[in-house]
JSON list of N, CA, C and O in Angstrom, two decimals:
[
{"chain": "A", "resi": 115, "resn": "UNK", "atom": "N", "xyz": [-184.97, -21.64, -43.46]},
{"chain": "A", "resi": 115, "resn": "UNK", "atom": "CA", "xyz": [-184.19, -22.55, -42.77]},
{"chain": "A", "resi": 115, "resn": "UNK", "atom": "C", "xyz": [-182.83, -21.78, -42.61]},
{"chain": "A", "resi": 115, "resn": "UNK", "atom": "O", "xyz": [-182.71, -20.74, -42.87]},
{"chain": "A", "resi": 116, "resn": "UNK", "atom": "N", "xyz": [-182.31, -22.31, -41.39]},
{"chain": "A", "resi": 116, "resn": "UNK", "atom": "CA", "xyz": [-180.83, -21.74, -41.01]},
{"chain": "A", "resi": 116, "resn": "UNK", "atom": "C", "xyz": [-179.89, -22.76, -40.70]},
{"chain": "A", "resi": 116, "resn": "UNK", "atom": "O", "xyz": [-180.19, -23.94, -40.33]},
{"chain": "A", "resi": 117, "resn": "UNK", "atom": "N", "xyz": [-178.67, -22.32, -40.34]},
{"chain": "A", "resi": 117, "resn": "UNK", "atom": "CA", "xyz": [-177.60, -23.21, -40.07]},
{"chain": "A", "resi": 117, "resn": "UNK", "atom": "C", "xyz": [-177.05, -22.78, -38.89]},
{"chain": "A", "resi": 117, "resn": "UNK", "atom": "O", "xyz": [-176.83, -21.34, -38.73]},
{"chain": "A", "resi": 118, "resn": "UNK", "atom": "N", "xyz": [-176.11, -23.49, -38.31]},
{"chain": "A", "resi": 118, "resn": "UNK", "atom": "CA", "xyz": [-175.29, -23.11, -37.35]},
{"chain": "A", "resi": 118, "resn": "UNK", "atom": "C", "xyz": [-174.02, -22.89, -37.69]},
{"chain": "A", "resi": 118, "resn": "UNK", "atom": "O", "xyz": [-173.51, -24.00, -38.06]},
{"chain": "A", "resi": 119, "resn": "UNK", "atom": "N", "xyz": [-173.25, -21.98, -37.30]},
{"chain": "A", "resi": 119, "resn": "UNK", "atom": "CA", "xyz": [-171.88, -21.83, -37.50]},
{"chain": "A", "resi": 119, "resn": "UNK", "atom": "C", "xyz": [-171.04, -21.33, -36.17]},
{"chain": "A", "resi": 119, "resn": "UNK", "atom": "O", "xyz": [-171.73, -20.74, -35.30]},
{"chain": "A", "resi": 120, "resn": "UNK", "atom": "N", "xyz": [-169.81, -21.66, -36.02]},
{"chain": "A", "resi": 120, "resn": "UNK", "atom": "CA", "xyz": [-169.03, -21.35, -34.80]},
{"chain": "A", "resi": 120, "resn": "UNK", "atom": "C", "xyz": [-167.96, -20.11, -35.39]},
{"chain": "A", "resi": 120, "resn": "UNK", "atom": "O", "xyz": [-167.29, -20.16, -36.22]},
{"chain": "A", "resi": 121, "resn": "UNK", "atom": "N", "xyz": [-168.02, -19.26, -34.59]},
{"chain": "A", "resi": 121, "resn": "UNK", "atom": "CA", "xyz": [-166.93, -18.00, -34.51]},
{"chain": "A", "resi": 121, "resn": "UNK", "atom": "C", "xyz": [-166.17, -17.44, -33.38]},
{"chain": "A", "resi": 121, "resn": "UNK", "atom": "O", "xyz": [-166.98, -17.99, -32.17]},
{"chain": "A", "resi": 122, "resn": "UNK", "atom": "N", "xyz": [-165.01, -17.07, -33.45]},
{"chain": "A", "resi": 122, "resn": "UNK", "atom": "CA", "xyz": [-164.49, -16.81, -32.20]},
{"chain": "A", "resi": 122, "resn": "UNK", "atom": "C", "xyz": [-165.12, -15.45, -31.43]},
{"chain": "A", "resi": 122, "resn": "UNK", "atom": "O", "xyz": [-165.92, -14.70, -32.20]},
{"chain": "A", "resi": 123, "resn": "UNK", "atom": "N", "xyz": [-165.44, -15.56, -30.25]},
{"chain": "A", "resi": 123, "resn": "UNK", "atom": "CA", "xyz": [-166.05, -14.39, -29.52]},
{"chain": "A", "resi": 123, "resn": "UNK", "atom": "C", "xyz": [-165.49, -13.18, -30.03]},
{"chain": "A", "resi": 123, "resn": "UNK", "atom": "O", "xyz": [-166.23, -11.99, -30.01]},
{"chain": "A", "resi": 124, "resn": "UNK", "atom": "N", "xyz": [-164.18, -12.84, -30.34]},
{"chain": "A", "resi": 124, "resn": "UNK", "atom": "CA", "xyz": [-163.57, -11.77, -30.78]},
{"chain": "A", "resi": 124, "resn": "UNK", "atom": "C", "xyz": [-164.29, -11.12, -32.01]},
{"chain": "A", "resi": 124, "resn": "UNK", "atom": "O", "xyz": [-164.43, -10.08, -32.14]},
{"chain": "A", "resi": 125, "resn": "UNK", "atom": "N", "xyz": [-165.12, -11.88, -32.64]},
{"chain": "A", "resi": 125, "resn": "UNK", "atom": "CA", "xyz": [-165.82, -11.36, -33.94]},
{"chain": "A", "resi": 125, "resn": "UNK", "atom": "C", "xyz": [-167.23, -11.10, -33.55]},
{"chain": "A", "resi": 125, "resn": "UNK", "atom": "O", "xyz": [-168.14, -10.79, -34.49]},
{"chain": "A", "resi": 126, "resn": "UNK", "atom": "N", "xyz": [-167.77, -11.24, -32.34]},
{"chain": "A", "resi": 126, "resn": "UNK", "atom": "CA", "xyz": [-169.27, -11.15, -32.12]},
{"chain": "A", "resi": 126, "resn": "UNK", "atom": "C", "xyz": [-169.69, -9.52, -32.69]},
{"chain": "A", "resi": 126, "resn": "UNK", "atom": "O", "xyz": [-170.91, -9.60, -33.10]},
{"chain": "A", "resi": 127, "resn": "UNK", "atom": "N", "xyz": [-169.01, -8.71, -32.43]},
{"chain": "A", "resi": 127, "resn": "UNK", "atom": "CA", "xyz": [-169.42, -7.22, -32.71]},
{"chain": "A", "resi": 127, "resn": "UNK", "atom": "C", "xyz": [-169.88, -7.12, -34.16]},
{"chain": "A", "resi": 127, "resn": "UNK", "atom": "O", "xyz": [-170.49, -6.34, -34.63]},
{"chain": "A", "resi": 128, "resn": "UNK", "atom": "N", "xyz": [-169.30, -7.84, -34.90]},
{"chain": "A", "resi": 128, "resn": "UNK", "atom": "CA", "xyz": [-169.63, -8.12, -36.53]},
{"chain": "A", "resi": 128, "resn": "UNK", "atom": "C", "xyz": [-170.95, -8.82, -36.61]},
{"chain": "A", "resi": 128, "resn": "UNK", "atom": "O", "xyz": [-171.42, -8.93, -37.94]},
{"chain": "A", "resi": 129, "resn": "UNK", "atom": "N", "xyz": [-171.67, -9.30, -35.70]},
{"chain": "A", "resi": 129, "resn": "UNK", "atom": "CA", "xyz": [-172.86, -10.04, -35.89]},
{"chain": "A", "resi": 129, "resn": "UNK", "atom": "C", "xyz": [-174.01, -9.59, -35.07]},
{"chain": "A", "resi": 129, "resn": "UNK", "atom": "O", "xyz": [-174.70, -10.33, -34.67]},
{"chain": "A", "resi": 130, "resn": "UNK", "atom": "N", "xyz": [-173.94, -8.29, -34.80]},
{"chain": "A", "resi": 130, "resn": "UNK", "atom": "CA", "xyz": [-175.13, -7.49, -33.96]},
{"chain": "A", "resi": 130, "resn": "UNK", "atom": "C", "xyz": [-176.49, -7.83, -34.53]},
{"chain": "A", "resi": 130, "resn": "UNK", "atom": "O", "xyz": [-176.59, -7.73, -35.85]},
{"chain": "A", "resi": 131, "resn": "UNK", "atom": "N", "xyz": [-177.31, -8.31, -33.71]},
{"chain": "A", "resi": 131, "resn": "UNK", "atom": "CA", "xyz": [-178.87, -8.55, -34.46]},
{"chain": "A", "resi": 131, "resn": "UNK", "atom": "C", "xyz": [-179.15, -10.35, -34.78]},
{"chain": "A", "resi": 131, "resn": "UNK", "atom": "O", "xyz": [-180.13, -10.76, -35.25]},
{"chain": "A", "resi": 132, "resn": "UNK", "atom": "N", "xyz": [-178.08, -10.71, -34.93]},
{"chain": "A", "resi": 132, "resn": "UNK", "atom": "CA", "xyz": [-178.15, -12.43, -35.18]},
{"chain": "A", "resi": 132, "resn": "UNK", "atom": "C", "xyz": [-178.46, -13.17, -33.87]},
{"chain": "A", "resi": 132, "resn": "UNK", "atom": "O", "xyz": [-178.12, -12.32, -32.76]},
{"chain": "A", "resi": 133, "resn": "UNK", "atom": "N", "xyz": [-178.69, -14.22, -34.06]},
{"chain": "A", "resi": 133, "resn": "UNK", "atom": "CA", "xyz": [-178.97, -15.10, -32.81]},
{"chain": "A", "resi": 133, "resn": "UNK", "atom": "C", "xyz": [-178.03, -15.77, -32.51]},
{"chain": "A", "resi": 133, "resn": "UNK", "atom": "O", "xyz": [-177.53, -16.55, -33.33]},
{"chain": "A", "resi": 134, "resn": "UNK", "atom": "N", "xyz": [-177.54, -15.90, -30.90]},
{"chain": "A", "resi": 134, "resn": "UNK", "atom": "CA", "xyz": [-176.43, -16.64, -30.58]},
{"chain": "A", "resi": 134, "resn": "UNK", "atom": "C", "xyz": [-177.21, -18.02, -29.59]},
{"chain": "A", "resi": 134, "resn": "UNK", "atom": "O", "xyz": [-177.99, -17.83, -29.07]},
{"chain": "A", "resi": 135, "resn": "UNK", "atom": "N", "xyz": [-176.97, -19.08, -30.27]},
{"chain": "A", "resi": 135, "resn": "UNK", "atom": "CA", "xyz": [-177.23, -20.30, -29.69]},
{"chain": "A", "resi": 135, "resn": "UNK", "atom": "C", "xyz": [-177.23, -20.03, -28.13]},
{"chain": "A", "resi": 135, "resn": "UNK", "atom": "O", "xyz": [-176.29, -20.26, -27.57]},
{"chain": "A", "resi": 136, "resn": "UNK", "atom": "N", "xyz": [-178.38, -20.47, -27.61]},
{"chain": "A", "resi": 136, "resn": "UNK", "atom": "CA", "xyz": [-178.35, -20.54, -25.87]},
{"chain": "A", "resi": 136, "resn": "UNK", "atom": "C", "xyz": [-178.56, -19.12, -25.21]},
{"chain": "A", "resi": 136, "resn": "UNK", "atom": "O", "xyz": [-178.97, -19.09, -24.05]},
{"chain": "A", "resi": 137, "resn": "UNK", "atom": "N", "xyz": [-178.52, -18.02, -26.10]},
{"chain": "A", "resi": 137, "resn": "UNK", "atom": "CA", "xyz": [-178.56, -16.72, -25.44]},
{"chain": "A", "resi": 137, "resn": "UNK", "atom": "C", "xyz": [-179.74, -15.82, -26.17]},
{"chain": "A", "resi": 137, "resn": "UNK", "atom": "O", "xyz": [-180.20, -14.93, -25.47]},
{"chain": "A", "resi": 138, "resn": "UNK", "atom": "N", "xyz": [-179.96, -15.75, -27.19]},
{"chain": "A", "resi": 138, "resn": "UNK", "atom": "CA", "xyz": [-180.92, -15.00, -28.15]},
{"chain": "A", "resi": 138, "resn": "UNK", "atom": "C", "xyz": [-180.31, -14.11, -28.98]},
{"chain": "A", "resi": 138, "resn": "UNK", "atom": "O", "xyz": [-178.93, -14.18, -29.42]},
{"chain": "A", "resi": 139, "resn": "UNK", "atom": "N", "xyz": [-180.92, -12.94, -29.25]},
{"chain": "A", "resi": 139, "resn": "UNK", "atom": "CA", "xyz": [-180.44, -11.99, -30.27]},
{"chain": "A", "resi": 139, "resn": "UNK", "atom": "C", "xyz": [-179.28, -11.16, -29.62]},
{"chain": "A", "resi": 139, "resn": "UNK", "atom": "O", "xyz": [-179.57, -10.68, -28.30]},
{"chain": "A", "resi": 140, "resn": "UNK", "atom": "N", "xyz": [-178.54, -11.09, -30.21]},
{"chain": "A", "resi": 140, "resn": "UNK", "atom": "CA", "xyz": [-177.14, -10.25, -29.88]},
{"chain": "A", "resi": 140, "resn": "UNK", "atom": "C", "xyz": [-177.64, -8.82, -30.18]},
{"chain": "A", "resi": 140, "resn": "UNK", "atom": "O", "xyz": [-177.68, -8.23, -31.38]},
{"chain": "A", "resi": 141, "resn": "UNK", "atom": "N", "xyz": [-177.44, -7.93, -29.04]},
{"chain": "A", "resi": 141, "resn": "UNK", "atom": "CA", "xyz": [-177.74, -6.31, -29.07]},
{"chain": "A", "resi": 141, "resn": "UNK", "atom": "C", "xyz": [-176.49, -5.61, -29.07]},
{"chain": "A", "resi": 141, "resn": "UNK", "atom": "O", "xyz": [-176.46, -4.67, -29.72]},
{"chain": "A", "resi": 142, "resn": "UNK", "atom": "N", "xyz": [-175.28, -5.85, -28.45]},
{"chain": "A", "resi": 142, "resn": "UNK", "atom": "CA", "xyz": [-174.20, -5.31, -28.26]},
{"chain": "A", "resi": 142, "resn": "UNK", "atom": "C", "xyz": [-173.07, -6.12, -28.09]},
{"chain": "A", "resi": 142, "resn": "UNK", "atom": "O", "xyz": [-173.13, -7.30, -27.39]},
{"chain": "A", "resi": 143, "resn": "UNK", "atom": "N", "xyz": [-171.89, -6.07, -28.60]},
{"chain": "A", "resi": 143, "resn": "UNK", "atom": "CA", "xyz": [-170.61, -6.89, -28.13]},
{"chain": "A", "resi": 143, "resn": "UNK", "atom": "C", "xyz": [-169.34, -6.01, -28.04]},
{"chain": "A", "resi": 143, "resn": "UNK", "atom": "O", "xyz": [-169.17, -5.10, -29.01]},
{"chain": "A", "resi": 144, "resn": "UNK", "atom": "N", "xyz": [-168.52, -6.23, -27.25]},
{"chain": "A", "resi": 144, "resn": "UNK", "atom": "CA", "xyz": [-167.12, -5.55, -27.40]},
{"chain": "A", "resi": 144, "resn": "UNK", "atom": "C", "xyz": [-166.36, -6.05, -26.26]},
{"chain": "A", "resi": 144, "resn": "UNK", "atom": "O", "xyz": [-166.50, -6.62, -25.20]},
{"chain": "A", "resi": 145, "resn": "UNK", "atom": "N", "xyz": [-164.86, -5.75, -26.64]},
{"chain": "A", "resi": 145, "resn": "UNK", "atom": "CA", "xyz": [-163.70, -6.07, -25.68]},
{"chain": "A", "resi": 145, "resn": "UNK", "atom": "C", "xyz": [-163.76, -5.38, -24.35]},
{"chain": "A", "resi": 145, "resn": "UNK", "atom": "O", "xyz": [-164.17, -3.89, -24.61]},
{"chain": "A", "resi": 146, "resn": "UNK", "atom": "N", "xyz": [-163.70, -5.79, -23.25]},
{"chain": "A", "resi": 146, "resn": "UNK", "atom": "CA", "xyz": [-163.91, -4.97, -21.78]},
{"chain": "A", "resi": 146, "resn": "UNK", "atom": "C", "xyz": [-163.07, -3.78, -22.04]},
{"chain": "A", "resi": 146, "resn": "UNK", "atom": "O", "xyz": [-163.31, -2.89, -21.52]},
{"chain": "A", "resi": 147, "resn": "UNK", "atom": "N", "xyz": [-162.01, -3.96, -22.27]},
{"chain": "A", "resi": 147, "resn": "UNK", "atom": "CA", "xyz": [-160.97, -2.82, -22.29]},
{"chain": "A", "resi": 147, "resn": "UNK", "atom": "C", "xyz": [-159.87, -3.00, -23.45]},
{"chain": "A", "resi": 147, "resn": "UNK", "atom": "O", "xyz": [-159.33, -4.28, -23.71]},
{"chain": "A", "resi": 148, "resn": "UNK", "atom": "N", "xyz": [-159.12, -2.01, -23.92]},
{"chain": "A", "resi": 148, "resn": "UNK", "atom": "CA", "xyz": [-158.24, -2.05, -25.02]},
{"chain": "A", "resi": 148, "resn": "UNK", "atom": "C", "xyz": [-157.11, -2.84, -24.56]},
{"chain": "A", "resi": 148, "resn": "UNK", "atom": "O", "xyz": [-156.67, -3.09, -23.40]},
{"chain": "A", "resi": 149, "resn": "UNK", "atom": "N", "xyz": [-156.86, -4.08, -25.32]},
{"chain": "A", "resi": 149, "resn": "UNK", "atom": "CA", "xyz": [-155.77, -5.15, -24.99]},
{"chain": "A", "resi": 149, "resn": "UNK", "atom": "C", "xyz": [-156.29, -6.27, -24.03]},
{"chain": "A", "resi": 149, "resn": "UNK", "atom": "O", "xyz": [-155.55, -7.02, -23.78]},
{"chain": "A", "resi": 150, "resn": "UNK", "atom": "N", "xyz": [-157.52, -6.05, -23.83]},
{"chain": "A", "resi": 150, "resn": "UNK", "atom": "CA", "xyz": [-158.03, -6.90, -22.69]},
{"chain": "A", "resi": 150, "resn": "UNK", "atom": "C", "xyz": [-158.23, -8.57, -23.40]},
{"chain": "A", "resi": 150, "resn": "UNK", "atom": "O", "xyz": [-158.16, -8.58, -24.81]},
{"chain": "A", "resi": 151, "resn": "UNK", "atom": "N", "xyz": [-158.74, -9.43, -22.69]},
{"chain": "A", "resi": 151, "resn": "UNK", "atom": "CA", "xyz": [-158.93, -10.58, -23.15]},
{"chain": "A", "resi": 151, "resn": "UNK", "atom": "C", "xyz": [-160.38, -11.12, -23.13]},
{"chain": "A", "resi": 151, "resn": "UNK", "atom": "O", "xyz": [-160.52, -12.37, -23.14]},
{"chain": "A", "resi": 152, "resn": "UNK", "atom": "N", "xyz": [-161.20, -10.31, -22.62]},
{"chain": "A", "resi": 152, "resn": "UNK", "atom": "CA", "xyz": [-162.64, -10.63, -22.53]},
{"chain": "A", "resi": 152, "resn": "UNK", "atom": "C", "xyz": [-163.55, -9.88, -23.32]},
{"chain": "A", "resi": 152, "resn": "UNK", "atom": "O", "xyz": [-163.47, -8.63, -23.62]},
{"chain": "A", "resi": 153, "resn": "UNK", "atom": "N", "xyz": [-164.50, -10.44, -23.97]},
{"chain": "A", "resi": 153, "resn": "UNK", "atom": "CA", "xyz": [-165.51, -9.82, -24.59]},
{"chain": "A", "resi": 153, "resn": "UNK", "atom": "C", "xyz": [-167.08, -9.81, -23.93]},
{"chain": "A", "resi": 153, "resn": "UNK", "atom": "O", "xyz": [-167.34, -10.90, -23.39]},
{"chain": "A", "resi": 154, "resn": "UNK", "atom": "N", "xyz": [-167.59, -8.66, -23.93]},
{"chain": "A", "resi": 154, "resn": "UNK", "atom": "CA", "xyz": [-169.14, -8.82, -23.17]},
{"chain": "A", "resi": 154, "resn": "UNK", "atom": "C", "xyz": [-169.89, -8.62, -24.06]},
{"chain": "A", "resi": 154, "resn": "UNK", "atom": "O", "xyz": [-169.91, -7.68, -24.88]},
{"chain": "A", "resi": 155, "resn": "UNK", "atom": "N", "xyz": [-170.83, -9.47, -24.02]},
{"chain": "A", "resi": 155, "resn": "UNK", "atom": "CA", "xyz": [-171.99, -9.54, -25.10]},
{"chain": "A", "resi": 155, "resn": "UNK", "atom": "C", "xyz": [-173.36, -9.19, -24.32]},
{"chain": "A", "resi": 155, "resn": "UNK", "atom": "O", "xyz": [-173.47, -9.77, -23.24]},
{"chain": "A", "resi": 156, "resn": "UNK", "atom": "N", "xyz": [-174.06, -8.52, -25.07]},
{"chain": "A", "resi": 156, "resn": "UNK", "atom": "CA", "xyz": [-175.52, -8.11, -24.29]},
{"chain": "A", "resi": 156, "resn": "UNK", "atom": "C", "xyz": [-176.54, -8.70, -25.27]},
{"chain": "A", "resi": 156, "resn": "UNK", "atom": "O", "xyz": [-176.44, -8.46, -26.63]},
{"chain": "A", "resi": 157, "resn": "UNK", "atom": "N", "xyz": [-177.35, -9.42, -24.71]},
{"chain": "A", "resi": 157, "resn": "UNK", "atom": "CA", "xyz": [-178.52, -10.02, -25.48]},
{"chain": "A", "resi": 157, "resn": "UNK", "atom": "C", "xyz": [-179.92, -9.69, -25.06]},
{"chain": "A", "resi": 157, "resn": "UNK", "atom": "O", "xyz": [-179.87, -9.24, -23.93]},
{"chain": "A", "resi": 158, "resn": "UNK", "atom": "N", "xyz": [-180.89, -9.60, -26.00]},
{"chain": "A", "resi": 158, "resn": "UNK", "atom": "CA", "xyz": [-182.38, -9.38, -25.69]},
{"chain": "A", "resi": 158, "resn": "UNK", "atom": "C", "xyz": [-182.57, -7.73, -25.78]},
{"chain": "A", "resi": 158, "resn": "UNK", "atom": "O", "xyz": [-181.84, -6.96, -26.10]},
{"chain": "A", "resi": 159, "resn": "UNK", "atom": "N", "xyz": [-183.55, -7.30, -25.40]},
{"chain": "A", "resi": 159, "resn": "UNK", "atom": "CA", "xyz": [-184.10, -6.01, -25.39]},
{"chain": "A", "resi": 159, "resn": "UNK", "atom": "C", "xyz": [-184.16, -5.44, -23.91]},
{"chain": "A", "resi": 159, "resn": "UNK", "atom": "O", "xyz": [-184.09, -6.08, -22.98]},
{"chain": "A", "resi": 160, "resn": "UNK", "atom": "N", "xyz": [-184.56, -4.22, -23.98]},
{"chain": "A", "resi": 160, "resn": "UNK", "atom": "CA", "xyz": [-184.23, -3.53, -22.62]},
{"chain": "A", "resi": 160, "resn": "UNK", "atom": "C", "xyz": [-184.98, -4.23, -21.47]},
{"chain": "A", "resi": 160, "resn": "UNK", "atom": "O", "xyz": [-184.72, -4.26, -20.34]},
{"chain": "A", "resi": 161, "resn": "UNK", "atom": "N", "xyz": [-186.44, -4.85, -21.61]},
{"chain": "A", "resi": 161, "resn": "UNK", "atom": "CA", "xyz": [-186.83, -5.21, -20.69]},
{"chain": "A", "resi": 161, "resn": "UNK", "atom": "C", "xyz": [-186.73, -6.60, -20.15]},
{"chain": "A", "resi": 161, "resn": "UNK", "atom": "O", "xyz": [-186.85, -7.28, -19.06]},
{"chain": "A", "resi": 162, "resn": "UNK", "atom": "N", "xyz": [-185.63, -7.28, -21.09]},
{"chain": "A", "resi": 162, "resn": "UNK", "atom": "CA", "xyz": [-185.30, -8.62, -20.89]},
{"chain": "A", "resi": 162, "resn": "UNK", "atom": "C", "xyz": [-183.59, -8.87, -21.37]},
{"chain": "A", "resi": 162, "resn": "UNK", "atom": "O", "xyz": [-183.50, -9.60, -22.13]},
{"chain": "A", "resi": 163, "resn": "UNK", "atom": "N", "xyz": [-182.85, -7.76, -20.67]},
{"chain": "A", "resi": 163, "resn": "UNK", "atom": "CA", "xyz": [-181.70, -7.82, -21.11]},
{"chain": "A", "resi": 163, "resn": "UNK", "atom": "C", "xyz": [-180.59, -8.66, -20.27]},
{"chain": "A", "resi": 163, "resn": "UNK", "atom": "O", "xyz": [-180.81, -8.56, -19.13]},
{"chain": "A", "resi": 164, "resn": "UNK", "atom": "N", "xyz": [-179.61, -9.34, -20.91]},
{"chain": "A", "resi": 164, "resn": "UNK", "atom": "CA", "xyz": [-178.63, -9.76, -19.94]},
{"chain": "A", "resi": 164, "resn": "UNK", "atom": "C", "xyz": [-177.31, -9.89, -20.52]},
{"chain": "A", "resi": 164, "resn": "UNK", "atom": "O", "xyz": [-177.31, -9.69, -21.99]},
{"chain": "A", "resi": 165, "resn": "UNK", "atom": "N", "xyz": [-176.15, -9.96, -19.94]},
{"chain": "A", "resi": 165, "resn": "UNK", "atom": "CA", "xyz": [-174.98, -9.94, -20.26]},
{"chain": "A", "resi": 165, "resn": "UNK", "atom": "C", "xyz": [-173.95, -11.16, -20.12]},
{"chain": "A", "resi": 165, "resn": "UNK", "atom": "O", "xyz": [-174.57, -12.06, -19.24]},
{"chain": "A", "resi": 166, "resn": "UNK", "atom": "N", "xyz": [-173.21, -11.60, -20.86]},
{"chain": "A", "resi": 166, "resn": "UNK", "atom": "CA", "xyz": [-172.34, -12.79, -20.97]},
{"chain": "A", "resi": 166, "resn": "UNK", "atom": "C", "xyz": [-171.05, -12.36, -21.21]},
{"chain": "A", "resi": 166, "resn": "UNK", "atom": "O", "xyz": [-170.87, -11.70, -22.41]},
{"chain": "A", "resi": 167, "resn": "UNK", "atom": "N", "xyz": [-169.78, -12.87, -20.48]},
{"chain": "A", "resi": 167, "resn": "UNK", "atom": "CA", "xyz": [-168.46, -12.57, -21.08]},
{"chain": "A", "resi": 167, "resn": "UNK", "atom": "C", "xyz": [-167.95, -14.09, -21.59]},
{"chain": "A", "resi": 167, "resn": "UNK", "atom": "O", "xyz": [-168.40, -15.05, -21.43]},
{"chain": "A", "resi": 168, "resn": "UNK", "atom": "N", "xyz": [-167.16, -13.62, -22.58]},
{"chain": "A", "resi": 168, "resn": "UNK", "atom": "CA", "xyz": [-166.43, -14.67, -23.22]},
{"chain": "A", "resi": 168, "resn": "UNK", "atom": "C", "xyz": [-165.01, -14.34, -23.42]},
{"chain": "A", "resi": 168, "resn": "UNK", "atom": "O", "xyz": [-164.81, -13.49, -23.59]},
{"chain": "A", "resi": 169, "resn": "UNK", "atom": "N", "xyz": [-164.20, -15.33, -23.51]},
{"chain": "A", "resi": 169, "resn": "UNK", "atom": "CA", "xyz": [-162.90, -15.00, -23.88]},
{"chain": "A", "resi": 169, "resn": "UNK", "atom": "C", "xyz": [-162.59, -14.99, -25.36]},
{"chain": "A", "resi": 169, "resn": "UNK", "atom": "O", "xyz": [-163.58, -15.38, -25.98]},
{"chain": "A", "resi": 170, "resn": "UNK", "atom": "N", "xyz": [-161.57, -14.04, -25.74]},
{"chain": "A", "resi": 170, "resn": "UNK", "atom": "CA", "xyz": [-161.48, -13.77, -27.27]},
{"chain": "A", "resi": 170, "resn": "UNK", "atom": "C", "xyz": [-161.56, -14.90, -28.17]},
{"chain": "A", "resi": 170, "resn": "UNK", "atom": "O", "xyz": [-162.30, -15.01, -29.16]},
{"chain": "A", "resi": 171, "resn": "UNK", "atom": "N", "xyz": [-160.79, -16.21, -27.65]},
{"chain": "A", "resi": 171, "resn": "UNK", "atom": "CA", "xyz": [-160.84, -17.05, -28.66]},
{"chain": "A", "resi": 171, "resn": "UNK", "atom": "C", "xyz": [-161.92, -18.24, -28.41]},
{"chain": "A", "resi": 171, "resn": "UNK", "atom": "O", "xyz": [-162.01, -19.15, -29.20]},
{"chain": "A", "resi": 172, "resn": "UNK", "atom": "N", "xyz": [-162.76, -17.95, -27.49]},
{"chain": "A", "resi": 172, "resn": "UNK", "atom": "CA", "xyz": [-163.97, -18.95, -26.98]},
{"chain": "A", "resi": 172, "resn": "UNK", "atom": "C", "xyz": [-164.90, -19.02, -28.39]},
{"chain": "A", "resi": 172, "resn": "UNK", "atom": "O", "xyz": [-165.31, -18.02, -28.97]},
{"chain": "A", "resi": 173, "resn": "UNK", "atom": "N", "xyz": [-165.30, -19.95, -28.72]},
{"chain": "A", "resi": 173, "resn": "UNK", "atom": "CA", "xyz": [-166.19, -20.21, -30.06]},
{"chain": "A", "resi": 173, "resn": "UNK", "atom": "C", "xyz": [-167.54, -20.37, -29.51]},
{"chain": "A", "resi": 173, "resn": "UNK", "atom": "O", "xyz": [-168.22, -20.76, -28.47]},
{"chain": "A", "resi": 174, "resn": "UNK", "atom": "N", "xyz": [-168.30, -19.43, -30.24]},
{"chain": "A", "resi": 174, "resn": "UNK", "atom": "CA", "xyz": [-169.81, -19.12, -29.93]},
{"chain": "A", "resi": 174, "resn": "UNK", "atom": "C", "xyz": [-170.50, -19.46, -31.29]},
{"chain": "A", "resi": 174, "resn": "UNK", "atom": "O", "xyz": [-170.17, -19.41, -32.09]},
{"chain": "A", "resi": 175, "resn": "UNK", "atom": "N", "xyz": [-171.57, -20.21, -30.98]},
{"chain": "A", "resi": 175, "resn": "UNK", "atom": "CA", "xyz": [-172.50, -20.60, -31.95]},
{"chain": "A", "resi": 175, "resn": "UNK", "atom": "C", "xyz": [-173.61, -19.60, -32.60]},
{"chain": "A", "resi": 175, "resn": "UNK", "atom": "O", "xyz": [-174.48, -19.12, -31.61]},
{"chain": "A", "resi": 176, "resn": "UNK", "atom": "N", "xyz": [-173.67, -19.25, -33.81]},
{"chain": "A", "resi": 176, "resn": "UNK", "atom": "CA", "xyz": [-174.56, -18.48, -34.09]},
{"chain": "A", "resi": 176, "resn": "UNK", "atom": "C", "xyz": [-175.61, -19.14, -35.33]},
{"chain": "A", "resi": 176, "resn": "UNK", "atom": "O", "xyz": [-175.23, -20.15, -35.86]},
{"chain": "A", "resi": 177, "resn": "UNK", "atom": "N", "xyz": [-176.73, -18.78, -34.98]},
{"chain": "A", "resi": 177, "resn": "UNK", "atom": "CA", "xyz": [-177.81, -19.30, -36.09]},
{"chain": "A", "resi": 177, "resn": "UNK", "atom": "C", "xyz": [-177.89, -18.36, -37.25]},
{"chain": "A", "resi": 177, "resn": "UNK", "atom": "O", "xyz": [-178.32, -17.06, -36.90]},
{"chain": "A", "resi": 178, "resn": "UNK", "atom": "N", "xyz": [-177.54, -18.60, -38.56]},
{"chain": "A", "resi": 178, "resn": "UNK", "atom": "CA", "xyz": [-177.63, -17.98, -39.59]},
{"chain": "A", "resi": 178, "resn": "UNK", "atom": "C", "xyz": [-178.48, -18.48, -40.77]},
{"chain": "A", "resi": 178, "resn": "UNK", "atom": "O", "xyz": [-178.63, -19.48, -40.85]},
{"chain": "A", "resi": 179, "resn": "UNK", "atom": "N", "xyz": [-179.13, -17.61, -41.15]},
{"chain": "A", "resi": 179, "resn": "UNK", "atom": "CA", "xyz": [-180.16, -18.12, -42.39]},
{"chain": "A", "resi": 179, "resn": "UNK", "atom": "C", "xyz": [-179.20, -18.35, -43.58]},
{"chain": "A", "resi": 179, "resn": "UNK", "atom": "O", "xyz": [-178.17, -18.00, -43.74]},
{"chain": "A", "resi": 180, "resn": "UNK", "atom": "N", "xyz": [-179.89, -19.64, -44.21]},
{"chain": "A", "resi": 180, "resn": "UNK", "atom": "CA", "xyz": [-179.13, -20.05, -45.41]},
{"chain": "A", "resi": 180, "resn": "UNK", "atom": "C", "xyz": [-179.49, -19.09, -46.61]},
{"chain": "A", "resi": 180, "resn": "UNK", "atom": "O", "xyz": [-180.13, -18.39, -46.97]}
]
């Protein structure tokens, strides 16, 4: 079983390897530039990698095991 939680995008780097609803497994995440207000997250593996930008306070849904 798993459940869905919401976290601010600013915390994505603490959840590498977890599944983000609608995007898949989180491979990397970080703030675009020091003091910046965008987080870039990378999903998937090399053959099927994609990026998505989020604002720091934007809520992102994670699937976490119970």
